[in-house]
Amino acid sequence: MRMLTAVVPVYNEESILPELNSRLVEVLGSMPLEWRIVYVDDGSRDGTPRILADLAESESRVGVVHLSRNFGQQEAISAGLAVAPGDAVVVLDGDLQDPPEVIPSLVEEWEAGYRVVYAIKRDRKEGPVKRWLFSSFYWLLRKLSPLEIPSNAGNFSLMDRSVVDLINRMPERHRYVSGLRAYVGGPQIGVEFERAARYAGDPRQSPRKLLRMASDALFAFSDLPLRAASFMGFVVSGVAFVVLVDVLYKRLVTGEAILGWASVMTSVLFLGGIQLIALGVIGEYIGRIYDETKGRPSVVVARYRNLPAGSGPAALPRLDGE
Ligand code: UDP
Ligand code: MG
């Protein structure tokens, strides 16, 4: 029998975990598959680690990776993928916004031969501002990236073993998993679903963390911003050349007086602005290059439960201890 593993990143989700686990176990158990669950505790500070310990204690198919601190959602998902056993892995958020009941429809497409089945949010249960920001983000990502990254397809997806192995072998540290998943290619399909509201509590992805994820996605999957700087440079130099010809003509031929304080100021400010933007863009890339060259692991594991320690295709670095 084939095995399906659910990977769930969790950060301070004590009020959701019991409900999440029972719904997940019920759905997984209802399919003619062997199953496992891997919770990745992303350095939670509430009762989450204890609840996870209890869940793992009472069910050997539930495994836990406790990270040594909060590393971030995408890093937690990557850690889960690195240790998840099984012929396919389904990733879902731990706040029940991705309903476990959708999993069988993802499995169906996998059995029909698709290597990646991503769930598409039919409509977001978020406020208008967040919705607008998300749709602009996806619009920008589609415009900038040569890769076809589907809109409104987040973490919630099923990936075949072959895809998971490929993603695990990608050594990059700024990980936008939905982008890496699209990068692999092969037969991929989307399945629409109704995204639920968060079961309890506030989003754990703070605006700052979301912004970091968005910039990781944009800068990791596009080099267009870098090239846009040189494009702007060409346009501006072209305009400057025309103006120069005009200035020389007026000075040497017609002898008109110079009265252009306003035009000098605007062009100085304009050029200054463009240069700063270009520098900023270069900075974004250099910062990421710097991070990659440092070669630090993207997560550190404090402890495994019900998972062969250090196993998996990409053994994760471990803080020694129990
Ligand atoms: N999460 C995580 N690490 C973090 C932030 C969030 O593992 O630093 C988990 C969180 O517990 C949840 C999932 O990622 O299971 C989605 O987070 P959230 O609901 O806050 O994000 P959103 O719904 O805004 O995408
Ligand atoms: Mg959520």
mmCIF file of C-alpha atoms and ligand atoms in Angstrom:
data_model
loop_
_atom_site.group_PDB
_atom_site.id
_atom_site.type_symbol
_atom_site.label_atom_id
_atom_site.label_comp_id
_atom_site.label_asym_id
_atom_site.label_seq_id
_atom_site.Cartn_x
_atom_site.Cartn_y
_atom_site.Cartn_z
ATOM 1 C CA MET A 1 0.000 0.000 0.000
ATOM 2 C CA ARG A 2 1.262 3.477 -0.806
ATOM 3 C CA MET A 3 2.009 5.915 1.977
ATOM 4 C CA LEU A 4 0.901 9.524 2.313
ATOM 5 C CA THR A 5 2.520 11.882 4.807
ATOM 6 C CA ALA A 6 0.993 15.157 5.976
ATOM 7 C CA VAL A 7 3.500 17.889 6.867
ATOM 8 C CA VAL A 8 2.165 20.642 9.110
ATOM 9 C CA PRO A 9 4.196 23.658 10.288
ATOM 10 C CA VAL A 10 2.988 24.857 13.676
ATOM 11 C CA TYR A 11 3.913 27.915 15.676
ATOM 12 C CA ASN A 12 1.974 28.571 18.888
ATOM 13 C CA GLU A 13 -1.117 26.656 17.851
ATOM 14 C CA GLU A 14 -2.102 25.040 21.176
ATOM 15 C CA SER A 15 -5.751 26.013 20.791
ATOM 16 C CA ILE A 16 -6.032 24.377 17.371
ATOM 17 C CA LEU A 17 -3.857 21.273 17.518
ATOM 18 C CA PRO A 18 -6.274 18.799 19.151
ATOM 19 C CA GLU A 19 -9.030 19.619 16.658
ATOM 20 C CA LEU A 20 -6.589 19.688 13.734
ATOM 21 C CA ASN A 21 -5.077 16.341 14.677
ATOM 22 C CA SER A 22 -8.380 14.549 15.064
ATOM 23 C CA ARG A 23 -9.738 15.869 11.762
ATOM 24 C CA LEU A 24 -6.492 15.041 10.006
ATOM 25 C CA VAL A 25 -6.330 11.516 11.423
ATOM 26 C CA GLU A 26 -9.931 10.911 10.464
ATOM 27 C CA VAL A 27 -9.444 12.032 6.857
ATOM 28 C CA LEU A 28 -6.142 10.186 6.418
ATOM 29 C CA GLY A 29 -7.629 7.038 7.959
ATOM 30 C CA SER A 30 -10.567 7.113 5.572
ATOM 31 C CA MET A 31 -8.377 6.578 2.510
ATOM 32 C CA PRO A 32 -6.960 3.262 1.322
ATOM 33 C CA LEU A 33 -3.439 4.428 2.087
ATOM 34 C CA GLU A 34 -0.891 4.092 4.804
ATOM 35 C CA TRP A 35 -0.352 7.440 6.458
ATOM 36 C CA ARG A 36 1.969 9.454 8.673
ATOM 37 C CA ILE A 37 1.816 12.981 10.057
ATOM 38 C CA VAL A 38 4.895 15.143 10.598
ATOM 39 C CA TYR A 39 4.343 18.237 12.718
ATOM 40 C CA VAL A 40 7.139 20.771 12.595
ATOM 41 C CA ASP A 41 7.150 22.760 15.805
ATOM 42 C CA ASP A 42 8.676 26.051 14.720
ATOM 43 C CA GLY A 43 9.969 27.073 18.153
ATOM 44 C CA SER A 44 6.540 27.450 19.772
ATOM 45 C CA ARG A 45 6.377 29.148 23.151
ATOM 46 C CA ASP A 46 2.931 28.078 24.263
ATOM 47 C CA GLY A 47 1.631 24.606 25.093
ATOM 48 C CA THR A 48 2.243 23.350 21.541
ATOM 49 C CA PRO A 49 5.392 21.263 22.250
ATOM 50 C CA ARG A 50 3.687 19.408 25.098
ATOM 51 C CA ILE A 51 0.547 18.723 23.082
ATOM 52 C CA LEU A 52 2.690 17.427 20.221
ATOM 53 C CA ALA A 53 4.606 15.191 22.630
ATOM 54 C CA ASP A 54 1.298 13.727 23.859
ATOM 55 C CA LEU A 55 0.033 13.186 20.312
ATOM 56 C CA ALA A 56 3.244 11.400 19.354
ATOM 57 C CA GLU A 57 3.123 9.356 22.542
ATOM 58 C CA SER A 58 -0.357 8.021 21.825
ATOM 59 C CA GLU A 59 0.026 7.494 18.071
ATOM 60 C CA SER A 60 3.246 6.181 16.581
ATOM 61 C CA ARG A 61 2.272 7.398 13.116
ATOM 62 C CA VAL A 62 2.470 10.971 14.357
ATOM 63 C CA GLY A 63 6.013 12.298 14.183
ATOM 64 C CA VAL A 64 7.332 15.629 15.400
ATOM 65 C CA VAL A 65 10.348 17.756 14.540
ATOM 66 C CA HIS A 66 11.002 20.343 17.208
ATOM 67 C CA LEU A 67 13.109 23.178 15.807
ATOM 68 C CA SER A 68 15.510 24.900 18.199
ATOM 69 C CA ARG A 69 13.805 28.293 17.744
ATOM 70 C CA ASN A 70 11.388 30.101 15.438
ATOM 71 C CA PHE A 71 12.864 29.892 11.945
ATOM 72 C CA GLY A 72 9.827 30.855 9.861
ATOM 73 C CA GLN A 73 7.023 29.073 8.099
ATOM 74 C CA GLN A 74 8.796 28.300 4.822
ATOM 75 C CA GLU A 75 11.839 26.967 6.663
ATOM 76 C CA ALA A 76 9.590 24.821 8.865
ATOM 77 C CA ILE A 77 7.873 23.377 5.808
ATOM 78 C CA SER A 78 11.245 22.643 4.209
ATOM 79 C CA ALA A 79 12.357 20.832 7.357
ATOM 80 C CA GLY A 80 9.179 18.752 7.282
ATOM 81 C CA LEU A 81 9.750 17.857 3.642
ATOM 82 C CA ALA A 82 13.316 16.820 4.450
ATOM 83 C CA VAL A 83 12.253 14.175 6.964
ATOM 84 C CA ALA A 84 8.814 13.152 5.678
ATOM 85 C CA PRO A 85 8.584 9.497 4.618
ATOM 86 C CA GLY A 86 6.043 8.267 2.078
ATOM 87 C CA ASP A 87 5.246 8.108 -1.625
ATOM 88 C CA ALA A 88 3.571 11.503 -1.504
ATOM 89 C CA VAL A 89 3.577 14.415 0.918
ATOM 90 C CA VAL A 90 0.745 16.827 1.523
ATOM 91 C CA VAL A 91 1.602 20.177 3.131
ATOM 92 C CA LEU A 92 -1.059 22.101 5.006
ATOM 93 C CA ASP A 93 -1.246 25.028 7.424
ATOM 94 C CA GLY A 94 -1.824 24.208 11.045
ATOM 95 C CA ASP A 95 -4.654 26.669 11.600
ATOM 96 C CA LEU A 96 -7.329 24.676 9.731
ATOM 97 C CA GLN A 97 -7.544 27.295 6.993
ATOM 98 C CA ASP A 98 -6.536 24.438 4.720
ATOM 99 C CA PRO A 99 -9.301 21.922 5.517
ATOM 100 C CA PRO A 100 -8.001 18.338 5.806
ATOM 101 C CA GLU A 101 -11.246 17.227 4.120
ATOM 102 C CA VAL A 102 -9.826 18.512 0.807
ATOM 103 C CA ILE A 103 -6.937 16.009 0.902
ATOM 104 C CA PRO A 104 -8.826 13.129 -0.793
ATOM 105 C CA SER A 105 -9.445 15.286 -3.874
ATOM 106 C CA LEU A 106 -5.712 16.043 -4.045
ATOM 107 C CA VAL A 107 -4.927 12.331 -3.722
ATOM 108 C CA GLU A 108 -7.343 11.554 -6.531
ATOM 109 C CA GLU A 109 -5.378 13.722 -8.972
ATOM 110 C CA TRP A 110 -2.111 12.229 -7.737
ATOM 111 C CA GLU A 111 -3.485 8.781 -8.479
ATOM 112 C CA ALA A 112 -4.473 10.040 -11.923
ATOM 113 C CA GLY A 113 -0.769 10.680 -12.541
ATOM 114 C CA TYR A 114 -0.055 14.255 -11.478
ATOM 115 C CA ARG A 115 3.209 14.800 -9.620
ATOM 116 C CA VAL A 116 2.069 18.030 -7.982
ATOM 117 C CA VAL A 117 -1.504 18.855 -7.019
ATOM 118 C CA TYR A 118 -1.806 22.329 -5.567
ATOM 119 C CA ALA A 119 -4.933 23.638 -3.889
ATOM 120 C CA ILE A 120 -6.211 26.960 -5.211
ATOM 121 C CA LYS A 121 -7.967 29.284 -2.800
ATOM 122 C CA ARG A 122 -11.319 30.088 -4.321
ATOM 123 C CA ASP A 123 -11.768 33.046 -2.085
ATOM 124 C CA ARG A 124 -9.736 34.304 0.811
ATOM 125 C CA LYS A 125 -11.244 34.723 4.218
ATOM 126 C CA GLU A 126 -9.134 37.767 4.913
ATOM 127 C CA GLY A 127 -9.814 41.494 5.060
ATOM 128 C CA PRO A 128 -9.918 43.574 1.861
ATOM 129 C CA VAL A 129 -6.467 45.101 2.425
ATOM 130 C CA LYS A 130 -4.740 41.728 2.887
ATOM 131 C CA ARG A 131 -6.631 40.319 -0.107
ATOM 132 C CA TRP A 132 -5.548 43.245 -2.247
ATOM 133 C CA LEU A 133 -1.932 42.882 -1.105
ATOM 134 C CA PHE A 134 -1.979 39.172 -1.900
ATOM 135 C CA SER A 135 -3.416 39.652 -5.361
ATOM 136 C CA SER A 136 -0.890 42.394 -6.148
ATOM 137 C CA PHE A 137 1.869 40.090 -4.933
ATOM 138 C CA TYR A 138 0.770 37.273 -7.219
ATOM 139 C CA TRP A 139 0.328 39.711 -10.104
ATOM 140 C CA LEU A 140 3.859 41.055 -9.625
ATOM 141 C CA LEU A 141 5.288 37.548 -9.258
ATOM 142 C CA ARG A 142 3.653 36.451 -12.492
ATOM 143 C CA LYS A 143 4.887 39.554 -14.314
ATOM 144 C CA LEU A 144 8.432 39.328 -13.018
ATOM 145 C CA SER A 145 9.155 35.632 -12.970
ATOM 146 C CA PRO A 146 9.826 33.669 -16.145
ATOM 147 C CA LEU A 147 8.523 30.692 -14.187
ATOM 148 C CA GLU A 148 4.817 30.018 -14.200
ATOM 149 C CA ILE A 149 3.944 30.191 -10.526
ATOM 150 C CA PRO A 150 0.201 29.674 -10.116
ATOM 151 C CA SER A 151 -1.703 32.468 -8.355
ATOM 152 C CA ASN A 152 -3.554 31.789 -5.144
ATOM 153 C CA ALA A 153 -1.821 28.464 -4.650
ATOM 154 C CA GLY A 154 -0.023 28.632 -1.326
ATOM 155 C CA ASN A 155 1.490 25.916 0.802
ATOM 156 C CA PHE A 156 -1.499 23.598 0.628
ATOM 157 C CA SER A 157 -0.532 20.956 -1.920
ATOM 158 C CA LEU A 158 0.347 17.351 -2.536
ATOM 159 C CA MET A 159 3.743 16.449 -3.936
ATOM 160 C CA ASP A 160 4.951 13.143 -5.259
ATOM 161 C CA ARG A 161 8.067 11.614 -3.688
ATOM 162 C CA SER A 162 10.098 12.494 -6.800
ATOM 163 C CA VAL A 163 9.204 16.177 -6.423
ATOM 164 C CA VAL A 164 9.899 16.208 -2.686
ATOM 165 C CA ASP A 165 13.327 14.653 -3.290
ATOM 166 C CA LEU A 166 14.161 17.307 -5.873
ATOM 167 C CA ILE A 167 13.074 20.132 -3.574
ATOM 168 C CA ASN A 168 15.121 18.615 -0.747
ATOM 169 C CA ARG A 169 18.170 18.682 -2.971
ATOM 170 C CA MET A 170 17.809 22.406 -3.686
ATOM 171 C CA PRO A 171 20.356 23.953 -1.344
ATOM 172 C CA GLU A 172 19.005 27.496 -1.255
ATOM 173 C CA ARG A 173 18.324 29.088 2.095
ATOM 174 C CA HIS A 174 15.679 31.693 1.243
ATOM 175 C CA ARG A 175 13.027 29.167 0.466
ATOM 176 C CA TYR A 176 9.701 29.962 -1.119
ATOM 177 C CA VAL A 177 8.328 26.442 -1.329
ATOM 178 C CA SER A 178 5.460 27.222 -3.749
ATOM 179 C CA GLY A 179 8.072 28.606 -6.157
ATOM 180 C CA LEU A 180 10.437 25.639 -5.766
ATOM 181 C CA ARG A 181 7.465 23.358 -6.367
ATOM 182 C CA ALA A 182 6.612 25.155 -9.620
ATOM 183 C CA TYR A 183 10.300 25.083 -10.630
ATOM 184 C CA VAL A 184 10.343 21.284 -10.644
ATOM 185 C CA GLY A 185 7.781 21.228 -13.460
ATOM 186 C CA GLY A 186 6.273 17.981 -14.704
ATOM 187 C CA PRO A 187 2.558 17.272 -14.693
ATOM 188 C CA GLN A 188 1.027 19.675 -12.165
ATOM 189 C CA ILE A 189 -2.598 20.542 -11.605
ATOM 190 C CA GLY A 190 -4.643 22.851 -9.405
ATOM 191 C CA VAL A 191 -7.760 21.899 -7.471
ATOM 192 C CA GLU A 192 -10.003 24.664 -6.185
ATOM 193 C CA PHE A 193 -11.105 24.747 -2.583
ATOM 194 C CA GLU A 194 -12.905 27.020 -0.192
ATOM 195 C CA ARG A 195 -10.350 28.449 2.229
ATOM 196 C CA ALA A 196 -11.703 28.419 5.747
ATOM 197 C CA ALA A 197 -11.265 31.133 8.329
ATOM 198 C CA ARG A 198 -8.571 30.637 10.947
ATOM 199 C CA TYR A 199 -9.920 28.222 13.553
ATOM 200 C CA ALA A 200 -8.637 30.239 16.505
ATOM 201 C CA GLY A 201 -6.217 33.018 17.375
ATOM 202 C CA ASP A 202 -4.507 35.575 15.183
ATOM 203 C CA PRO A 203 -2.320 34.824 12.178
ATOM 204 C CA ARG A 204 1.141 33.663 13.233
ATOM 205 C CA GLN A 205 2.558 35.026 9.999
ATOM 206 C CA SER A 206 3.069 38.615 11.107
ATOM 207 C CA PRO A 207 3.005 41.331 8.409
ATOM 208 C CA ARG A 208 6.802 41.461 8.688
ATOM 209 C CA LYS A 209 7.108 37.710 8.049
ATOM 210 C CA LEU A 210 4.695 37.905 5.118
ATOM 211 C CA LEU A 211 6.690 40.753 3.615
ATOM 212 C CA ARG A 212 9.870 38.723 3.972
ATOM 213 C CA MET A 213 8.235 35.783 2.236
ATOM 214 C CA ALA A 214 6.982 38.014 -0.587
ATOM 215 C CA SER A 215 10.403 39.563 -1.171
ATOM 216 C CA ASP A 216 12.075 36.134 -1.010
ATOM 217 C CA ALA A 217 9.650 34.950 -3.676
ATOM 218 C CA LEU A 218 10.134 37.955 -5.919
ATOM 219 C CA PHE A 219 13.914 38.178 -5.672
ATOM 220 C CA ALA A 220 14.508 34.418 -5.728
ATOM 221 C CA PHE A 221 12.366 33.808 -8.781
ATOM 222 C CA SER A 222 13.160 36.841 -10.880
ATOM 223 C CA ASP A 223 16.216 38.831 -11.893
ATOM 224 C CA LEU A 224 14.069 41.336 -13.751
ATOM 225 C CA PRO A 225 14.421 44.031 -11.046
ATOM 226 C CA LEU A 226 18.203 43.920 -11.575
ATOM 227 C CA ARG A 227 17.798 44.274 -15.305
ATOM 228 C CA ALA A 228 15.108 46.946 -14.863
ATOM 229 C CA ALA A 229 17.776 49.177 -13.308
ATOM 230 C CA SER A 230 19.910 49.047 -16.443
ATOM 231 C CA PHE A 231 16.833 49.527 -18.624
ATOM 232 C CA MET A 232 15.947 52.673 -16.686
ATOM 233 C CA GLY A 233 19.578 53.738 -17.020
ATOM 234 C CA PHE A 234 19.358 53.467 -20.812
ATOM 235 C CA VAL A 235 16.107 55.409 -20.994
ATOM 236 C CA VAL A 236 17.373 58.156 -18.724
ATOM 237 C CA SER A 237 20.694 58.455 -20.598
ATOM 238 C CA GLY A 238 18.770 58.668 -23.860
ATOM 239 C CA VAL A 239 16.679 61.533 -22.517
ATOM 240 C CA ALA A 240 19.785 63.198 -21.073
ATOM 241 C CA PHE A 241 21.511 63.006 -24.455
ATOM 242 C CA VAL A 242 18.598 64.747 -26.193
ATOM 243 C CA VAL A 243 18.560 67.447 -23.526
ATOM 244 C CA LEU A 244 22.319 67.879 -23.899
ATOM 245 C CA VAL A 245 21.990 68.484 -27.626
ATOM 246 C CA ASP A 246 19.292 71.054 -26.925
ATOM 247 C CA VAL A 247 21.405 72.796 -24.284
ATOM 248 C CA LEU A 248 24.445 72.978 -26.577
ATOM 249 C CA TYR A 249 22.315 74.272 -29.432
ATOM 250 C CA LYS A 250 20.885 77.062 -27.279
ATOM 251 C CA ARG A 251 24.275 77.978 -25.874
ATOM 252 C CA LEU A 252 26.259 77.963 -29.095
ATOM 253 C CA VAL A 253 23.762 78.799 -31.829
ATOM 254 C CA THR A 254 20.837 80.788 -30.512
ATOM 255 C CA GLY A 255 22.567 82.130 -27.383
ATOM 256 C CA GLU A 256 19.363 81.977 -25.273
ATOM 257 C CA ALA A 257 19.735 82.700 -21.557
ATOM 258 C CA ILE A 258 19.731 79.846 -19.071
ATOM 259 C CA LEU A 259 16.710 79.940 -16.831
ATOM 260 C CA GLY A 260 16.242 76.327 -15.861
ATOM 261 C CA TRP A 261 16.467 76.058 -12.069
ATOM 262 C CA ALA A 262 13.268 74.008 -11.907
ATOM 263 C CA SER A 263 14.330 71.618 -14.622
ATOM 264 C CA VAL A 264 17.752 71.122 -13.021
ATOM 265 C CA MET A 265 16.165 70.407 -9.660
ATOM 266 C CA THR A 266 13.667 67.944 -11.062
ATOM 267 C CA SER A 267 16.255 66.036 -13.027
ATOM 268 C CA VAL A 268 18.643 65.920 -10.068
ATOM 269 C CA LEU A 269 15.909 64.612 -7.793
ATOM 270 C CA PHE A 270 14.646 62.191 -10.406
ATOM 271 C CA LEU A 271 18.087 60.806 -11.094
ATOM 272 C CA GLY A 272 18.874 60.618 -7.387
ATOM 273 C CA GLY A 273 15.685 58.648 -6.845
ATOM 274 C CA ILE A 274 16.389 56.223 -9.638
ATOM 275 C CA GLN A 275 19.928 55.662 -8.427
ATOM 276 C CA LEU A 276 18.747 54.915 -4.909
ATOM 277 C CA ILE A 277 16.136 52.489 -6.181
ATOM 278 C CA ALA A 278 18.730 50.735 -8.322
ATOM 279 C CA LEU A 279 21.130 50.557 -5.384
ATOM 280 C CA GLY A 280 18.378 49.165 -3.191
ATOM 281 C CA VAL A 281 17.557 46.483 -5.706
ATOM 282 C CA ILE A 282 21.212 45.502 -5.982
ATOM 283 C CA GLY A 283 21.349 45.460 -2.191
ATOM 284 C CA GLU A 284 18.468 42.982 -2.035
ATOM 285 C CA TYR A 285 20.339 40.564 -4.239
ATOM 286 C CA ILE A 286 23.718 41.070 -2.574
ATOM 287 C CA GLY A 287 22.135 40.500 0.840
ATOM 288 C CA ARG A 288 20.773 37.207 -0.399
ATOM 289 C CA ILE A 289 24.058 36.214 -2.028
ATOM 290 C CA TYR A 290 25.785 36.992 1.274
ATOM 291 C CA ASP A 291 23.331 34.802 3.168
ATOM 292 C CA GLU A 292 23.772 31.933 0.749
ATOM 293 C CA THR A 293 27.583 32.082 0.903
ATOM 294 C CA LYS A 294 27.555 31.949 4.689
ATOM 295 C CA GLY A 295 26.182 28.464 4.250
ATOM 296 C CA ARG A 296 24.375 28.359 7.567
ATOM 297 C CA PRO A 297 21.718 25.680 7.841
ATOM 298 C CA SER A 298 18.212 27.043 7.351
ATOM 299 C CA VAL A 299 16.963 25.248 10.474
ATOM 300 C CA VAL A 300 18.394 23.502 13.528
ATOM 301 C CA VAL A 301 16.531 20.557 15.025
ATOM 302 C CA ALA A 302 16.260 20.284 18.789
ATOM 303 C CA ARG A 303 14.493 16.945 18.909
ATOM 304 C CA TYR A 304 12.648 14.326 16.875
ATOM 305 C CA ARG A 305 9.716 12.234 17.980
ATOM 306 C CA ASN A 306 8.694 9.045 16.192
ATOM 307 C CA LEU A 307 11.051 9.890 13.364
ATOM 308 C CA PRO A 308 14.405 8.228 12.842
ATOM 309 C CA ALA A 309 16.727 11.022 13.970
ATOM 310 C CA GLY A 310 18.792 12.565 11.217
ATOM 311 C CA SER A 311 17.139 10.358 8.665
ATOM 312 C CA GLY A 312 15.643 11.462 5.415
ATOM 313 C CA PRO A 313 17.336 12.513 2.241
ATOM 314 C CA ALA A 314 18.644 15.732 3.740
ATOM 315 C CA ALA A 315 19.612 14.999 7.314
ATOM 316 C CA LEU A 316 18.952 18.182 9.228
ATOM 317 C CA PRO A 317 21.575 19.625 11.580
ATOM 318 C CA ARG A 318 20.817 18.836 15.193
ATOM 319 C CA LEU A 319 21.387 20.536 18.478
ATOM 320 C CA ASP A 320 22.706 17.756 20.644
ATOM 321 C CA GLY A 321 20.695 16.694 23.612
ATOM 322 C CA GLU A 322 17.999 14.207 24.256
HETATM 323 N N1 UDP B 1 3.822 29.231 11.097
HETATM 324 C C1 UDP B 1 5.081 28.709 11.370
HETATM 325 N N2 UDP B 1 6.109 29.572 11.664
HETATM 326 C C2 UDP B 1 5.934 30.929 11.704
HETATM 327 C C3 UDP B 1 4.664 31.438 11.388
HETATM 328 C C4 UDP B 1 3.630 30.571 11.087
HETATM 329 O O1 UDP B 1 5.278 27.491 11.354
HETATM 330 O O2 UDP B 1 6.888 31.630 11.979
HETATM 331 C C5 UDP B 1 2.708 28.302 10.793
HETATM 332 C C6 UDP B 1 1.451 28.564 11.588
HETATM 333 O O3 UDP B 1 1.476 27.939 12.844
HETATM 334 C C7 UDP B 1 0.378 27.986 10.693
HETATM 335 C C8 UDP B 1 0.932 28.218 9.297
HETATM 336 O O4 UDP B 1 2.333 28.467 9.457
HETATM 337 O O5 UDP B 1 0.231 26.602 10.896
HETATM 338 C C9 UDP B 1 0.239 29.380 8.632
HETATM 339 O O6 UDP B 1 0.391 30.518 9.414
HETATM 340 P P1 UDP B 1 -0.702 31.674 9.479
HETATM 341 O O7 UDP B 1 -2.042 31.118 9.604
HETATM 342 O O8 UDP B 1 -0.252 32.645 10.513
HETATM 343 O O9 UDP B 1 -0.471 32.331 8.066
HETATM 344 P P2 UDP B 1 -1.486 32.881 6.976
HETATM 345 O O10 UDP B 1 -2.817 32.260 7.212
HETATM 346 O O11 UDP B 1 -1.451 34.337 7.172
HETATM 347 O O12 UDP B 1 -0.833 32.442 5.698
HETATM 348 MG MG MG B 2 -3.615 31.113 8.452
#
